[in-house]
CSV table of C-alpha atoms in Angstrom, one decimal:
chain,number,residue,atom,x,y,z
R,1,UNK,CA,0.0,0.0,0.0
R,2,UNK,CA,1.3,3.4,-0.9
R,3,UNK,CA,0.6,6.7,0.8
R,4,UNK,CA,1.4,10.3,0.2
R,5,UNK,CA,2.0,11.8,-3.3
R,6,UNK,CA,1.0,9.7,-6.3
R,7,UNK,CA,3.9,8.3,-8.3
R,8,UNK,CA,5.3,10.7,-10.8
R,9,UNK,CA,5.0,9.9,-14.5
R,10,UNK,CA,7.9,9.9,-16.8
R,11,UNK,CA,6.5,13.1,-18.3
R,12,UNK,CA,6.4,14.8,-14.9
R,13,UNK,CA,9.9,13.6,-14.1
R,14,UNK,CA,11.2,14.9,-17.5
R,15,UNK,CA,9.5,18.3,-16.9
R,16,UNK,CA,11.0,18.6,-13.4
R,17,UNK,CA,14.4,17.7,-14.6
R,18,UNK,CA,14.2,20.1,-17.5
R,19,UNK,CA,13.1,23.0,-15.3
R,20,UNK,CA,15.9,22.3,-12.8
R,21,UNK,CA,18.5,22.4,-15.6
R,22,UNK,CA,17.0,25.5,-17.1
R,23,UNK,CA,17.3,27.2,-13.8
R,24,UNK,CA,20.8,25.9,-13.1
R,25,UNK,CA,22.4,26.6,-16.5
R,26,UNK,CA,19.9,28.3,-18.7
R,27,UNK,CA,17.7,27.1,-21.5
R,28,UNK,CA,20.3,27.5,-24.3
R,29,UNK,CA,22.9,25.6,-22.4
R,30,UNK,CA,20.7,22.6,-21.6
R,31,UNK,CA,20.5,19.7,-24.0
R,32,UNK,CA,17.9,17.0,-24.4
R,33,UNK,CA,20.7,14.5,-23.4
R,34,UNK,CA,21.2,16.3,-20.1
R,35,UNK,CA,17.5,16.4,-19.4
R,36,UNK,CA,17.1,12.7,-20.1
R,37,UNK,CA,20.2,11.9,-17.9
R,38,UNK,CA,18.8,14.0,-15.0
R,39,UNK,CA,15.4,12.4,-15.4
R,40,UNK,CA,16.8,8.9,-15.7
R,41,UNK,CA,14.9,8.2,-18.9
R,42,UNK,CA,15.9,7.4,-22.5
R,43,UNK,CA,16.1,9.9,-25.3
R,44,UNK,CA,13.2,8.0,-27.0
R,45,UNK,CA,11.1,8.4,-23.8
R,46,UNK,CA,11.7,12.1,-24.0
R,47,UNK,CA,10.5,12.3,-27.6
R,48,UNK,CA,7.4,10.1,-26.7
R,49,UNK,CA,6.2,13.1,-24.6
R,50,UNK,CA,7.8,16.1,-26.2
R,51,UNK,CA,8.9,17.2,-29.7
R,52,UNK,CA,11.6,19.6,-28.4
R,53,UNK,CA,13.0,20.9,-25.1
R,54,UNK,CA,10.8,24.0,-25.3
R,55,UNK,CA,7.7,21.9,-25.6
R,56,UNK,CA,8.4,20.7,-22.0
R,57,UNK,CA,7.2,24.1,-20.9
R,58,UNK,CA,4.1,24.3,-23.0
R,59,UNK,CA,2.7,20.7,-22.9
R,60,UNK,CA,-0.1,21.4,-20.3
R,61,UNK,CA,-1.4,24.4,-22.2
R,62,UNK,CA,-1.0,22.6,-25.6
R,63,UNK,CA,-3.3,19.9,-24.3
R,64,UNK,CA,-5.9,22.5,-23.4
R,65,UNK,CA,-5.6,24.2,-26.8
R,66,UNK,CA,-6.3,20.8,-28.5
R,67,UNK,CA,-9.3,20.4,-26.2
R,68,UNK,CA,-10.5,24.0,-27.1
R,69,UNK,CA,-10.4,23.1,-30.8
R,70,UNK,CA,-12.3,20.0,-30.2
R,71,UNK,CA,-15.0,21.7,-28.1
R,72,UNK,CA,-15.4,24.5,-30.7
R,73,UNK,CA,-15.6,22.1,-33.6
R,74,UNK,CA,-18.3,19.9,-32.0
R,75,UNK,CA,-20.6,22.6,-30.7
R,76,UNK,CA,-23.8,22.8,-32.8
R,77,UNK,CA,-26.5,25.4,-33.0
R,78,UNK,CA,-25.4,27.4,-29.9
R,79,UNK,CA,-24.7,31.1,-30.1
R,80,UNK,CA,-21.1,31.3,-31.4
R,81,UNK,CA,-20.0,34.0,-29.0
R,82,UNK,CA,-21.4,32.1,-26.0
R,83,UNK,CA,-19.9,28.8,-27.1
R,84,UNK,CA,-16.5,30.4,-27.7
R,85,UNK,CA,-16.5,32.0,-24.2
R,86,UNK,CA,-17.6,28.7,-22.5
R,87,UNK,CA,-14.8,26.8,-24.3
R,88,UNK,CA,-12.2,29.5,-23.5
R,89,UNK,CA,-13.2,29.5,-19.8
R,90,UNK,CA,-12.7,25.7,-19.7
R,91,UNK,CA,-9.0,26.4,-20.3
R,92,UNK,CA,-8.8,27.7,-16.8
R,93,UNK,CA,-10.6,24.8,-15.1
R,94,UNK,CA,-8.2,23.2,-12.6
R,95,UNK,CA,-5.2,24.9,-14.2
R,96,UNK,CA,-2.4,23.9,-11.9
R,97,UNK,CA,1.1,25.4,-11.6
R,98,UNK,CA,3.4,23.7,-14.0
R,99,UNK,CA,6.6,24.2,-15.9
R,100,UNK,CA,5.0,27.1,-17.9
R,101,UNK,CA,4.2,29.0,-14.8
R,102,UNK,CA,7.8,28.5,-13.5
R,103,UNK,CA,9.2,29.7,-16.8
R,104,UNK,CA,7.0,32.8,-17.0
R,105,UNK,CA,8.3,34.0,-13.6
R,106,UNK,CA,11.9,33.0,-14.3
R,107,UNK,CA,12.4,33.9,-18.0
R,108,UNK,CA,15.6,35.8,-17.3
R,109,UNK,CA,17.1,33.3,-14.9
R,110,UNK,CA,16.3,30.4,-17.3
R,111,UNK,CA,17.8,32.4,-20.2
R,112,UNK,CA,14.8,32.3,-22.5
R,113,UNK,CA,15.3,34.6,-25.4
R,114,UNK,CA,13.2,35.1,-28.5
R,115,UNK,CA,12.3,31.4,-28.6
R,116,UNK,CA,10.0,31.8,-25.6
R,117,UNK,CA,8.2,34.7,-27.2
R,118,UNK,CA,7.9,32.8,-30.5
R,119,UNK,CA,6.5,29.8,-28.6
R,120,UNK,CA,3.9,32.0,-26.8
R,121,UNK,CA,3.0,33.6,-30.1
R,122,UNK,CA,2.4,30.2,-31.6
R,123,UNK,CA,0.0,29.3,-28.8
R,124,UNK,CA,-1.8,32.6,-29.2
R,125,UNK,CA,-2.1,31.9,-32.9
R,126,UNK,CA,-3.5,28.4,-32.3
R,127,UNK,CA,-6.2,29.7,-29.9
R,128,UNK,CA,-6.9,32.5,-32.4
R,129,UNK,CA,-7.3,30.0,-35.2
R,130,UNK,CA,-9.7,27.8,-33.3
R,131,UNK,CA,-11.9,30.8,-32.3
R,132,UNK,CA,-11.9,32.3,-35.7
R,133,UNK,CA,-12.7,29.0,-37.4
R,134,UNK,CA,-15.7,28.6,-35.1
R,135,UNK,CA,-16.9,32.1,-35.7
R,136,UNK,CA,-16.5,31.9,-39.5
R,137,UNK,CA,-18.4,28.6,-39.4
R,138,UNK,CA,-21.3,30.4,-37.8
R,139,UNK,CA,-21.4,33.0,-40.5
R,140,UNK,CA,-19.3,35.8,-38.9
R,141,UNK,CA,-17.5,38.2,-41.1
R,142,UNK,CA,-14.0,36.8,-41.7
R,143,UNK,CA,-12.3,40.0,-40.6
R,144,UNK,CA,-14.3,40.2,-37.4
R,145,UNK,CA,-13.7,36.5,-36.8
R,146,UNK,CA,-9.9,36.9,-37.1
R,147,UNK,CA,-9.8,40.0,-34.9
R,148,UNK,CA,-11.9,38.2,-32.3
R,149,UNK,CA,-9.7,35.1,-32.4
R,150,UNK,CA,-6.6,37.3,-31.9
R,151,UNK,CA,-8.2,39.1,-29.0
R,152,UNK,CA,-9.1,35.8,-27.3
R,153,UNK,CA,-5.7,34.3,-27.9
R,154,UNK,CA,-4.1,37.3,-26.3
R,155,UNK,CA,-6.5,37.3,-23.4
R,156,UNK,CA,-5.7,33.6,-22.5
R,157,UNK,CA,-1.9,34.1,-22.6
R,158,UNK,CA,-2.2,37.4,-20.8
R,159,UNK,CA,-4.3,35.8,-18.0
R,160,UNK,CA,-1.8,32.9,-17.6
R,161,UNK,CA,1.1,35.4,-17.4
R,162,UNK,CA,-0.7,37.5,-14.8
R,163,UNK,CA,-1.6,34.4,-12.8
R,164,UNK,CA,2.0,33.1,-12.9
R,165,UNK,CA,3.4,36.5,-11.8
R,166,UNK,CA,0.9,36.7,-9.0
R,167,UNK,CA,2.1,33.4,-7.6
R,168,UNK,CA,0.7,30.5,-9.6
R,169,UNK,CA,-1.3,28.2,-7.4
R,170,UNK,CA,-2.0,30.8,-4.7
R,171,UNK,CA,-5.3,31.6,-6.5
R,172,UNK,CA,-7.1,29.8,-9.3
R,173,UNK,CA,-6.5,31.0,-12.9
R,174,UNK,CA,-10.2,31.1,-13.6
R,175,UNK,CA,-11.0,34.6,-12.2
R,176,UNK,CA,-8.1,36.2,-14.1
R,177,UNK,CA,-9.1,34.4,-17.2
R,178,UNK,CA,-12.7,35.6,-16.8
R,179,UNK,CA,-11.3,39.2,-16.4
R,180,UNK,CA,-9.2,39.0,-19.5
R,181,UNK,CA,-12.0,37.4,-21.6
R,182,UNK,CA,-14.4,40.1,-20.5
R,183,UNK,CA,-12.0,42.6,-22.2
R,184,UNK,CA,-12.0,40.5,-25.4
R,185,UNK,CA,-15.7,39.8,-25.3
R,186,UNK,CA,-16.9,42.8,-27.3
R,187,UNK,CA,-15.0,41.4,-30.3
R,188,UNK,CA,-17.3,38.3,-30.2
R,189,UNK,CA,-20.6,40.3,-30.5
């Protein structure tokens, strides 16, 4: 019989090892080989979970973005703006501190440069695409759909950044996400 914390998965172990190394020696000076050695896993195990070392930071959000796309593509008949807002709010459900939150508050220490900004931009763009696709599918003007998508993608990433800076895990993400989405909401009307 076991007690205490649940056993960590290889993915969790890899993420923890990567973050430790990023803090110790910087992102640019950390190799996948060093991460796998620290985690005690093989290189192939690393690539079973992640496509690159930067993906270690984004994996949790990436899963939620995939879920967002699925939610938005399967909603029928509902008001497009309302269904988009509901799907976006679900991103914040049970959002726990992870490697992304750690990276957001330690970008300088971890030595992230332009790559982190590019990665964040990619996530904003993926959210924007999912939202714009849903809105266009409901007959929205394409320009309005693209602007709304961009606003929503920006709102999600801004909320996550504010949450991390405020002490990720001390308060839930949901209230900050609601606040950011309220700013973007007029673009959905």
